[in-house]
Amino acid sequence: MLIKRSPNGIDLPFSSEITPRAVFESRRDFIRQLAVGSIASASLLEMANREAFAQSASAQKLAAAANPAYAMMEKKTSYKDATTYNNFYEFGTDKADPAIHAGSLKPRPWSITIEGEIKKPMTLDLDSLLKLAPLEERVYRLRCVEGWSMVIPWIGYSLAQLIKKVEPNSNARFVEFITLDDKKQMPGLRSPVLEWPYVEGLRLDEAMHPLTLLTLGMYGEVLPNQNGAPVRIVVPWKYGFKSAKSIVKIRFTKEQPRTAWNIAAPGEYGFYSNVNPAVDHPRWSQASERRIGEDGLFARKRKTLMFNGYSEVAPLYAGMDLKKFF
Ligand SMILES: Nc1nc2c(c(=O)[nH]1)N[C@H]1C(S)=C(S)[C@@H](COP(=O)(O)O)O[C@H]1N2
Ligand SMILES: [Mo]
């Protein structure tokens, strides 16, 4: 078995591919046998135990090394809250709808087509995506434009790793993300609440920023359908709607792409949509937020932070009027 060195220096087995439980269990037994045999070593035993632990709860575990640069002091949102209070309009507009209706989404097999202003257009299946770069766990704040937030341990790698592989040409200035558009799998597409498919976009330098995460899992598992299985984007310094779910296409463009919420209400949702407590939504303040899970009667609201606390992205907007480019 391949041993890969993780970004934080901890050796971990390269089991980023999703292994069906039966296959995994026989592999684990094999590793155990090796471990008690003549070539026994502490690291093999540790590996077996670590994998056993990782795979014990379900066959959908996804191994990833925690990236200490994105560990967070704040308490993580519970898995239950993060998977039952969702915005995913392809499955309905109520927060509970995605958890109830997303069972009809088939996240496997899946592929992403990457096209447009790049030297190497390609279609990547899920296994290729999972192997493209070492998977990291990163704990990010997610701030919805509606005024609530969560803290979620995502699994993925910087989108920049994928972008480098497809080699944008000199025309590429923006990146567009396009969600699956299949009425058979997504009952919400029958109602015209948004123009379908759901589209989002970033400037190329925003997409290349190391914080922008190509996301394949959360809480040690593959993404639940309601959170955007099998692959989504997470852009933690922008309002949640910029983080498009269940994407099937990534397109590099010369012109600024249209985006779902900007099409629906251009006066309320701009292209940039950086989290900014100083720029209110036309219908409500953005100065504070409610942390999901802390919403008891006496729970204090939290102050919303500029760029959701990710101040390292400020240079991307040097010289820009962020009231104008909201
Ligand atoms: N395709 C698609 N992506 C989407 C949405 C959506 O309705 N459709 N909702 C967005 C909004 S408003 C938020 S706040 C986040 C929520 O992500 P989560 O459910 O994983 O917390 O997903 C975003 N991505
Ligand atoms: Mo949102």
PDB file of N, CA and C in Angstrom, residues 261-299:
ATOM      1  N   TRP A 261     -28.290  33.837  -8.317  1.00  0.00           N
ATOM      2  CA  TRP A 261     -28.985  34.800  -7.451  1.00  0.00           C
ATOM      3  C   TRP A 261     -28.933  36.207  -8.003  1.00  0.00           C
ATOM      4  N   ASN A 262     -27.900  36.516  -8.772  1.00  0.00           N
ATOM      5  CA  ASN A 262     -27.838  37.818  -9.426  1.00  0.00           C
ATOM      6  C   ASN A 262     -28.899  37.915 -10.525  1.00  0.00           C
ATOM      7  N   ILE A 263     -29.144  36.821 -11.229  1.00  0.00           N
ATOM      8  CA  ILE A 263     -30.203  36.799 -12.244  1.00  0.00           C
ATOM      9  C   ILE A 263     -31.563  37.005 -11.565  1.00  0.00           C
ATOM     10  N   ALA A 264     -31.763  36.327 -10.427  1.00  0.00           N
ATOM     11  CA  ALA A 264     -33.052  36.369  -9.738  1.00  0.00           C
ATOM     12  C   ALA A 264     -33.341  37.740  -9.126  1.00  0.00           C
ATOM     13  N   ALA A 265     -32.341  38.386  -8.549  1.00  0.00           N
ATOM     14  CA  ALA A 265     -32.542  39.673  -7.867  1.00  0.00           C
ATOM     15  C   ALA A 265     -31.249  40.481  -7.907  1.00  0.00           C
ATOM     16  N   PRO A 266     -30.979  41.121  -9.063  1.00  0.00           N
ATOM     17  CA  PRO A 266     -29.686  41.806  -9.239  1.00  0.00           C
ATOM     18  C   PRO A 266     -29.432  42.925  -8.233  1.00  0.00           C
ATOM     19  N   GLY A 267     -30.488  43.556  -7.714  1.00  0.00           N
ATOM     20  CA  GLY A 267     -30.297  44.624  -6.751  1.00  0.00           C
ATOM     21  C   GLY A 267     -29.933  44.103  -5.359  1.00  0.00           C
ATOM     22  N   GLU A 268     -30.124  42.796  -5.142  1.00  0.00           N
ATOM     23  CA  GLU A 268     -29.896  42.230  -3.813  1.00  0.00           C
ATOM     24  C   GLU A 268     -28.641  41.360  -3.727  1.00  0.00           C
ATOM     25  N   TYR A 269     -28.279  40.729  -4.846  1.00  0.00           N
ATOM     26  CA  TYR A 269     -27.146  39.792  -4.829  1.00  0.00           C
ATOM     27  C   TYR A 269     -26.198  40.111  -5.963  1.00  0.00           C
ATOM     28  N   GLY A 270     -25.018  40.615  -5.596  1.00  0.00           N
ATOM     29  CA  GLY A 270     -24.040  40.991  -6.614  1.00  0.00           C
ATOM     30  C   GLY A 270     -23.173  39.815  -7.030  1.00  0.00           C
ATOM     31  N   PHE A 271     -22.293  40.060  -7.988  1.00  0.00           N
ATOM     32  CA  PHE A 271     -21.376  39.000  -8.430  1.00  0.00           C
ATOM     33  C   PHE A 271     -20.380  38.658  -7.325  1.00  0.00           C
ATOM     34  N   TYR A 272     -19.885  39.680  -6.630  1.00  0.00           N
ATOM     35  CA  TYR A 272     -18.824  39.418  -5.648  1.00  0.00           C
ATOM     36  C   TYR A 272     -19.368  38.756  -4.394  1.00  0.00           C
ATOM     37  N   SER A 273     -20.385  39.370  -3.776  1.00  0.00           N
ATOM     38  CA  SER A 273     -21.003  38.786  -2.582  1.00  0.00           C
ATOM     39  C   SER A 273     -20.009  38.360  -1.518  1.00  0.00           C
ATOM     40  N   ASN A 274     -18.998  39.208  -1.288  1.00  0.00           N
ATOM     41  CA  ASN A 274     -18.096  38.972  -0.165  1.00  0.00           C
ATOM     42  C   ASN A 274     -18.847  39.245   1.130  1.00  0.00           C
ATOM     43  N   VAL A 275     -18.604  38.427   2.138  1.00  0.00           N
ATOM     44  CA  VAL A 275     -19.214  38.691   3.440  1.00  0.00           C
ATOM     45  C   VAL A 275     -18.696  40.047   3.921  1.00  0.00           C
ATOM     46  N   ASN A 276     -19.618  40.956   4.187  1.00  0.00           N
ATOM     47  CA  ASN A 276     -19.222  42.327   4.538  1.00  0.00           C
ATOM     48  C   ASN A 276     -20.260  42.949   5.473  1.00  0.00           C
ATOM     49  N   PRO A 277     -19.892  43.049   6.782  1.00  0.00           N
ATOM     50  CA  PRO A 277     -20.853  43.581   7.753  1.00  0.00           C
ATOM     51  C   PRO A 277     -21.205  45.044   7.506  1.00  0.00           C
ATOM     52  N   ALA A 278     -20.396  45.734   6.693  1.00  0.00           N
ATOM     53  CA  ALA A 278     -20.637  47.165   6.432  1.00  0.00           C
ATOM     54  C   ALA A 278     -21.557  47.397   5.236  1.00  0.00           C
ATOM     55  N   VAL A 279     -21.873  46.349   4.516  1.00  0.00           N
ATOM     56  CA  VAL A 279     -22.774  46.497   3.362  1.00  0.00           C
ATOM     57  C   VAL A 279     -24.024  45.653   3.620  1.00  0.00           C
ATOM     58  N   ASP A 280     -25.103  46.331   3.952  1.00  0.00           N
ATOM     59  CA  ASP A 280     -26.332  45.605   4.271  1.00  0.00           C
ATOM     60  C   ASP A 280     -27.028  45.087   3.018  1.00  0.00           C
ATOM     61  N   HIS A 281     -27.758  44.013   3.185  1.00  0.00           N
ATOM     62  CA  HIS A 281     -28.698  43.582   2.165  1.00  0.00           C
ATOM     63  C   HIS A 281     -29.797  44.648   2.128  1.00  0.00           C
ATOM     64  N   PRO A 282     -30.386  44.936   0.970  1.00  0.00           N
ATOM     65  CA  PRO A 282     -31.409  45.994   0.921  1.00  0.00           C
ATOM     66  C   PRO A 282     -32.559  45.771   1.907  1.00  0.00           C
ATOM     67  N   ARG A 283     -32.788  44.502   2.288  1.00  0.00           N
ATOM     68  CA  ARG A 283     -33.927  44.237   3.174  1.00  0.00           C
ATOM     69  C   ARG A 283     -33.539  43.866   4.602  1.00  0.00           C
ATOM     70  N   TRP A 284     -32.268  43.732   4.899  1.00  0.00           N
ATOM     71  CA  TRP A 284     -31.855  43.428   6.279  1.00  0.00           C
ATOM     72  C   TRP A 284     -30.384  43.754   6.504  1.00  0.00           C
ATOM     73  N   SER A 285     -30.024  43.871   7.781  1.00  0.00           N
ATOM     74  CA  SER A 285     -28.636  44.168   8.155  1.00  0.00           C
ATOM     75  C   SER A 285     -27.765  42.917   7.983  1.00  0.00           C
ATOM     76  N   GLN A 286     -26.503  43.133   7.659  1.00  0.00           N
ATOM     77  CA  GLN A 286     -25.554  42.012   7.607  1.00  0.00           C
ATOM     78  C   GLN A 286     -24.515  42.138   8.726  1.00  0.00           C
ATOM     79  N   ALA A 287     -24.799  42.960   9.735  1.00  0.00           N
ATOM     80  CA  ALA A 287     -23.803  43.238  10.776  1.00  0.00           C
ATOM     81  C   ALA A 287     -23.599  42.075  11.741  1.00  0.00           C
ATOM     82  N   SER A 288     -24.619  41.225  11.878  1.00  0.00           N
ATOM     83  CA  SER A 288     -24.465  40.125  12.832  1.00  0.00           C
ATOM     84  C   SER A 288     -25.091  38.856  12.270  1.00  0.00           C
ATOM     85  N   GLU A 289     -24.863  37.771  12.975  1.00  0.00           N
ATOM     86  CA  GLU A 289     -25.345  36.477  12.481  1.00  0.00           C
ATOM     87  C   GLU A 289     -25.712  35.558  13.642  1.00  0.00           C
ATOM     88  N   ARG A 290     -26.534  34.608  13.333  1.00  0.00           N
ATOM     89  CA  ARG A 290     -26.964  33.603  14.298  1.00  0.00           C
ATOM     90  C   ARG A 290     -26.206  32.321  13.978  1.00  0.00           C
ATOM     91  N   ARG A 291     -25.471  31.794  14.950  1.00  0.00           N
ATOM     92  CA  ARG A 291     -24.745  30.542  14.735  1.00  0.00           C
ATOM     93  C   ARG A 291     -25.717  29.382  14.949  1.00  0.00           C
ATOM     94  N   ILE A 292     -25.909  28.576  13.919  1.00  0.00           N
ATOM     95  CA  ILE A 292     -26.841  27.454  14.036  1.00  0.00           C
ATOM     96  C   ILE A 292     -26.376  26.526  15.164  1.00  0.00           C
ATOM     97  N   GLY A 293     -27.298  26.136  16.036  1.00  0.00           N
ATOM     98  CA  GLY A 293     -26.955  25.311  17.196  1.00  0.00           C
ATOM     99  C   GLY A 293     -26.842  26.146  18.465  1.00  0.00           C
ATOM    100  N   GLU A 294     -26.721  27.455  18.290  1.00  0.00           N
ATOM    101  CA  GLU A 294     -26.651  28.355  19.451  1.00  0.00           C
ATOM    102  C   GLU A 294     -27.902  29.209  19.542  1.00  0.00           C
ATOM    103  N   ASP A 295     -28.990  28.711  18.970  1.00  0.00           N
ATOM    104  CA  ASP A 295     -30.131  29.601  18.809  1.00  0.00           C
ATOM    105  C   ASP A 295     -31.183  29.458  19.915  1.00  0.00           C
ATOM    106  N   GLY A 296     -30.732  29.287  21.121  1.00  0.00           N
ATOM    107  CA  GLY A 296     -31.655  29.297  22.253  1.00  0.00           C
ATOM    108  C   GLY A 296     -32.218  30.694  22.460  1.00  0.00           C
ATOM    109  N   LEU A 297     -33.163  30.795  23.329  1.00  0.00           N
ATOM    110  CA  LEU A 297     -33.858  32.060  23.558  1.00  0.00           C
ATOM    111  C   LEU A 297     -32.898  33.195  23.911  1.00  0.00           C
ATOM    112  N   PHE A 298     -31.846  32.859  24.700  1.00  0.00           N
ATOM    113  CA  PHE A 298     -30.951  33.916  25.179  1.00  0.00           C
ATOM    114  C   PHE A 298     -29.623  33.953  24.440  1.00  0.00           C
ATOM    115  N   ALA A 299     -29.526  33.177  23.354  1.00  0.00           N
ATOM    116  CA  ALA A 299     -28.259  33.134  22.618  1.00  0.00           C
ATOM    117  C   ALA A 299     -27.949  34.501  22.029  1.00  0.00           C
TER     118      ALA A 299
END
